[in-house]
mmCIF file with all atom_site columns, C-alpha atoms in Angstrom:
data_model
loop_
_atom_site.group_PDB
_atom_site.id
_atom_site.type_symbol
_atom_site.label_atom_id
_atom_site.label_alt_id
_atom_site.label_comp_id
_atom_site.label_asym_id
_atom_site.label_entity_id
_atom_site.label_seq_id
_atom_site.pdbx_PDB_ins_code
_atom_site.Cartn_x
_atom_site.Cartn_y
_atom_site.Cartn_z
_atom_site.occupancy
_atom_site.B_iso_or_equiv
_atom_site.pdbx_formal_charge
_atom_site.auth_seq_id
_atom_site.auth_comp_id
_atom_site.auth_asym_id
_atom_site.auth_atom_id
_atom_site.pdbx_PDB_model_num
ATOM 1  C CA . MET A 1 1  ? 111.869 84.705  83.424 1.00 89.00 ? 21  MET A CA 1
ATOM 2  C CA . LEU A 1 2  ? 110.017 88.128  83.767 1.00 91.00 ? 22  LEU A CA 1
ATOM 3  C CA . GLN A 1 3  ? 108.703 86.801  87.110 1.00 92.00 ? 23  GLN A CA 1
ATOM 4  C CA . ALA A 1 4  ? 112.154 86.022  88.335 1.00 93.00 ? 24  ALA A CA 1
ATOM 5  C CA . LEU A 1 5  ? 113.539 89.704  87.079 1.00 94.00 ? 25  LEU A CA 1
ATOM 6  C CA . LEU A 1 6  ? 110.579 91.207  88.825 1.00 93.00 ? 26  LEU A CA 1
ATOM 7  C CA . SER A 1 7  ? 111.157 89.443  92.059 1.00 92.00 ? 27  SER A CA 1
ATOM 8  C CA . ARG A 1 8  ? 114.197 91.689  92.370 1.00 92.00 ? 28  ARG A CA 1
ATOM 9  C CA . PRO A 1 9  ? 113.885 94.438  90.199 1.00 91.00 ? 29  PRO A CA 1
ATOM 10 C CA . ALA A 1 10 ? 116.581 96.734  91.327 1.00 92.00 ? 30  ALA A CA 1
ATOM 11 C CA . ASP A 1 11 ? 119.027 93.957  91.340 1.00 95.00 ? 31  ASP A CA 1
ATOM 12 C CA . TRP A 1 12 ? 121.442 93.013  88.667 1.00 96.00 ? 32  TRP A CA 1
ATOM 13 C CA . ARG A 1 13 ? 121.200 89.504  87.671 1.00 95.00 ? 33  ARG A CA 1
ATOM 14 C CA . TYR A 1 14 ? 123.543 87.377  85.907 1.00 94.00 ? 34  TYR A CA 1
ATOM 15 C CA . GLY A 1 15 ? 122.424 84.940  83.132 1.00 92.00 ? 35  GLY A CA 1
ATOM 16 C CA . TYR A 1 16 ? 123.762 81.866  85.054 1.00 90.00 ? 36  TYR A CA 1
ATOM 17 C CA . ASP A 1 17 ? 121.723 82.535  88.105 1.00 91.00 ? 37  ASP A CA 1
ATOM 18 C CA . LEU A 1 18 ? 118.639 83.036  85.931 1.00 93.00 ? 38  LEU A CA 1
ATOM 19 C CA . THR A 1 19 ? 118.996 79.699  84.462 1.00 93.00 ? 39  THR A CA 1
ATOM 20 C CA . LYS A 1 20 ? 119.207 78.128  87.755 1.00 92.00 ? 40  LYS A CA 1
ATOM 21 C CA . ASP A 1 21 ? 116.145 80.112  89.201 1.00 91.00 ? 41  ASP A CA 1
ATOM 22 C CA . ILE A 1 22 ? 113.808 79.293  86.157 1.00 93.00 ? 42  ILE A CA 1
ATOM 23 C CA . GLY A 1 23 ? 115.222 76.220  84.587 1.00 92.00 ? 43  GLY A CA 1
ATOM 24 C CA . LEU A 1 24 ? 115.914 77.330  81.056 1.00 90.00 ? 44  LEU A CA 1
ATOM 25 C CA . LYS A 1 25 ? 119.028 76.296  79.413 1.00 93.00 ? 45  LYS A CA 1
ATOM 26 C CA . SER A 1 26 ? 121.581 79.034  78.367 1.00 89.00 ? 46  SER A CA 1
ATOM 27 C CA . GLY A 1 27 ? 120.842 78.392  74.726 1.00 93.00 ? 47  GLY A CA 1
ATOM 28 C CA . THR A 1 28 ? 117.280 79.490  75.090 1.00 93.00 ? 48  THR A CA 1
ATOM 29 C CA . LEU A 1 29 ? 117.723 82.090  77.956 1.00 94.00 ? 49  LEU A CA 1
ATOM 30 C CA . TYR A 1 30 ? 120.590 84.160  76.405 1.00 94.00 ? 50  TYR A CA 1
ATOM 31 C CA . PRO A 1 31 ? 118.781 84.772  73.026 1.00 95.00 ? 51  PRO A CA 1
ATOM 32 C CA . VAL A 1 32 ? 115.674 86.120  75.034 1.00 94.00 ? 52  VAL A CA 1
ATOM 33 C CA . LEU A 1 33 ? 117.887 88.090  77.142 1.00 95.00 ? 53  LEU A CA 1
ATOM 34 C CA . MET A 1 34 ? 119.346 89.762  74.071 1.00 95.00 ? 54  MET A CA 1
ATOM 35 C CA . ARG A 1 35 ? 115.965 90.637  72.437 1.00 96.00 ? 55  ARG A CA 1
ATOM 36 C CA . LEU A 1 36 ? 114.740 92.173  75.475 1.00 96.00 ? 56  LEU A CA 1
ATOM 37 C CA . ALA A 1 37 ? 117.635 94.424  75.781 1.00 96.00 ? 57  ALA A CA 1
ATOM 38 C CA . ASP A 1 38 ? 117.483 95.207  71.959 1.00 96.00 ? 58  ASP A CA 1
ATOM 39 C CA . GLN A 1 39 ? 113.976 96.332  72.563 1.00 97.00 ? 59  GLN A CA 1
ATOM 40 C CA . GLY A 1 40 ? 114.973 98.414  75.500 1.00 97.00 ? 60  GLY A CA 1
ATOM 41 C CA . LEU A 1 41 ? 113.115 96.305  78.249 1.00 97.00 ? 61  LEU A CA 1
ATOM 42 C CA . LEU A 1 42 ? 116.566 95.369  79.909 1.00 97.00 ? 62  LEU A CA 1
ATOM 43 C CA . GLU A 1 43 ? 119.616 97.006  80.564 1.00 96.00 ? 63  GLU A CA 1
ATOM 44 C CA . SER A 1 44 ? 122.760 95.019  80.320 1.00 95.00 ? 64  SER A CA 1
ATOM 45 C CA . GLU A 1 45 ? 126.308 95.745  81.549 1.00 95.00 ? 65  GLU A CA 1
ATOM 46 C CA . TRP A 1 46 ? 129.699 93.859  82.274 1.00 94.00 ? 66  TRP A CA 1
ATOM 47 C CA . HIS A 1 47 ? 130.438 93.287  85.796 1.00 93.00 ? 67  HIS A CA 1
ATOM 48 C CA . VAL A 1 48 ? 133.910 92.762  86.791 1.00 92.00 ? 68  VAL A CA 1
ATOM 49 C CA . SER A 1 49 ? 134.594 89.805  89.107 1.00 85.00 ? 69  SER A CA 1
ATOM 50 C CA . ASP A 1 50 ? 136.004 90.392  92.463 1.00 86.00 ? 70  ASP A CA 1
ATOM 51 C CA . ARG A 1 51 ? 137.727 87.171  92.345 1.00 88.00 ? 71  ARG A CA 1
ATOM 52 C CA . PRO A 1 52 ? 141.343 87.043  90.525 1.00 89.00 ? 72  PRO A CA 1
ATOM 53 C CA . GLY A 1 53 ? 141.167 84.962  87.124 1.00 90.00 ? 73  GLY A CA 1
ATOM 54 C CA . THR A 1 54 ? 137.562 85.088  86.905 1.00 89.00 ? 74  THR A CA 1
ATOM 55 C CA . PRO A 1 55 ? 136.095 86.780  83.900 1.00 90.00 ? 75  PRO A CA 1
ATOM 56 C CA . ALA A 1 56 ? 133.757 89.703  83.692 1.00 91.00 ? 76  ALA A CA 1
ATOM 57 C CA . ARG A 1 57 ? 130.058 88.487  83.519 1.00 92.00 ? 77  ARG A CA 1
ATOM 58 C CA . HIS A 1 58 ? 127.023 90.228  81.547 1.00 92.00 ? 78  HIS A CA 1
ATOM 59 C CA . ALA A 1 59 ? 124.321 91.474  84.100 1.00 96.00 ? 79  ALA A CA 1
ATOM 60 C CA . TYR A 1 60 ? 120.989 92.268  83.241 1.00 97.00 ? 80  TYR A CA 1
ATOM 61 C CA . ARG A 1 61 ? 117.979 94.288  84.938 1.00 96.00 ? 81  ARG A CA 1
ATOM 62 C CA . LEU A 1 62 ? 114.666 95.575  83.630 1.00 97.00 ? 82  LEU A CA 1
ATOM 63 C CA . THR A 1 63 ? 114.156 98.928  82.495 1.00 97.00 ? 83  THR A CA 1
ATOM 64 C CA . ARG A 1 64 ? 111.340 101.025 83.523 1.00 96.00 ? 84  ARG A CA 1
ATOM 65 C CA . ALA A 1 65 ? 109.712 100.128 80.214 1.00 97.00 ? 85  ALA A CA 1
ATOM 66 C CA . GLY A 1 66 ? 110.593 96.491  80.924 1.00 96.00 ? 86  GLY A CA 1
ATOM 67 C CA . LEU A 1 67 ? 109.035 96.848  84.298 1.00 96.00 ? 87  LEU A CA 1
ATOM 68 C CA . ALA A 1 68 ? 105.824 98.010  82.837 1.00 97.00 ? 88  ALA A CA 1
ATOM 69 C CA . PHE A 1 69 ? 106.030 95.107  80.202 1.00 96.00 ? 89  PHE A CA 1
ATOM 70 C CA . ALA A 1 70 ? 106.615 92.437  82.726 1.00 95.00 ? 90  ALA A CA 1
ATOM 71 C CA . HIS A 1 71 ? 103.785 93.578  84.938 1.00 95.00 ? 91  HIS A CA 1
ATOM 72 C CA . ALA A 1 72 ? 101.362 93.630  81.764 1.00 95.00 ? 92  ALA A CA 1
ATOM 73 C CA . SER A 1 73 ? 102.589 90.314  80.350 1.00 93.00 ? 93  SER A CA 1
ATOM 74 C CA . ILE A 1 74 ? 102.177 88.561  83.719 1.00 90.00 ? 94  ILE A CA 1
ATOM 75 C CA . ASP A 1 75 ? 98.699  90.226  84.176 1.00 89.00 ? 95  ASP A CA 1
ATOM 76 C CA . ALA A 1 76 ? 97.870  89.054  80.770 1.00 90.00 ? 96  ALA A CA 1
ATOM 77 C CA . ALA A 1 77 ? 99.067  85.629  81.234 1.00 87.00 ? 97  ALA A CA 1
ATOM 78 C CA . ALA A 1 78 ? 97.147  85.184  84.418 1.00 85.00 ? 98  ALA A CA 1
ATOM 79 C CA . GLU A 1 79 ? 93.757  86.300  82.803 1.00 85.00 ? 99  GLU A CA 1
ATOM 80 C CA . ALA A 1 80 ? 94.301  84.193  79.841 1.00 84.00 ? 100 ALA A CA 1
ATOM 81 C CA . ARG A 1 81 ? 94.306  80.873  82.165 1.00 79.00 ? 101 ARG A CA 1
ATOM 82 C CA . PRO A 1 82 ? 91.265  79.019  82.288 1.00 74.00 ? 102 PRO A CA 1
ATOM 83 C CA . ARG A 1 83 ? 89.269  79.248  85.645 1.00 68.00 ? 103 ARG A CA 1
ATOM 84 C CA . HIS A 1 84 ? 88.244  75.695  86.843 1.00 64.00 ? 104 HIS A CA 1
ATOM 85 C CA . GLY A 1 85 ? 84.747  75.292  87.927 1.00 58.00 ? 105 GLY A CA 1
ATOM 86 C CA . ILE A 1 86 ? 83.615  78.420  86.251 1.00 59.00 ? 106 ILE A CA 1
ATOM 87 C CA . ALA A 1 87 ? 81.551  78.102  82.891 1.00 55.00 ? 107 ALA A CA 1
ATOM 88 C CA . PRO A 1 88 ? 82.430  80.607  80.123 1.00 56.00 ? 108 PRO A CA 1
ATOM 89 C CA . ALA A 1 89 ? 79.702  83.165  79.499 1.00 53.00 ? 109 ALA A CA 1
#
């Protein structure tokens, strides 16, 4: 999910769009989004729809702290992956 948010860090992303991008179900995605927002890593706001009769949607994007956290998390995950063909020291 962090990688998906980092792919367009300035854009507001809707949970539904993120579920399509990363394949998580909403019951898994939204609790994670709420936790990240509670920790100050995501900002969230309601976006009113431009289509009549369509409800407002919650949108999310990384904060500055969230950007740093996402980069650090992705870097740490990459370092933790075993490298094929290289024997441990």
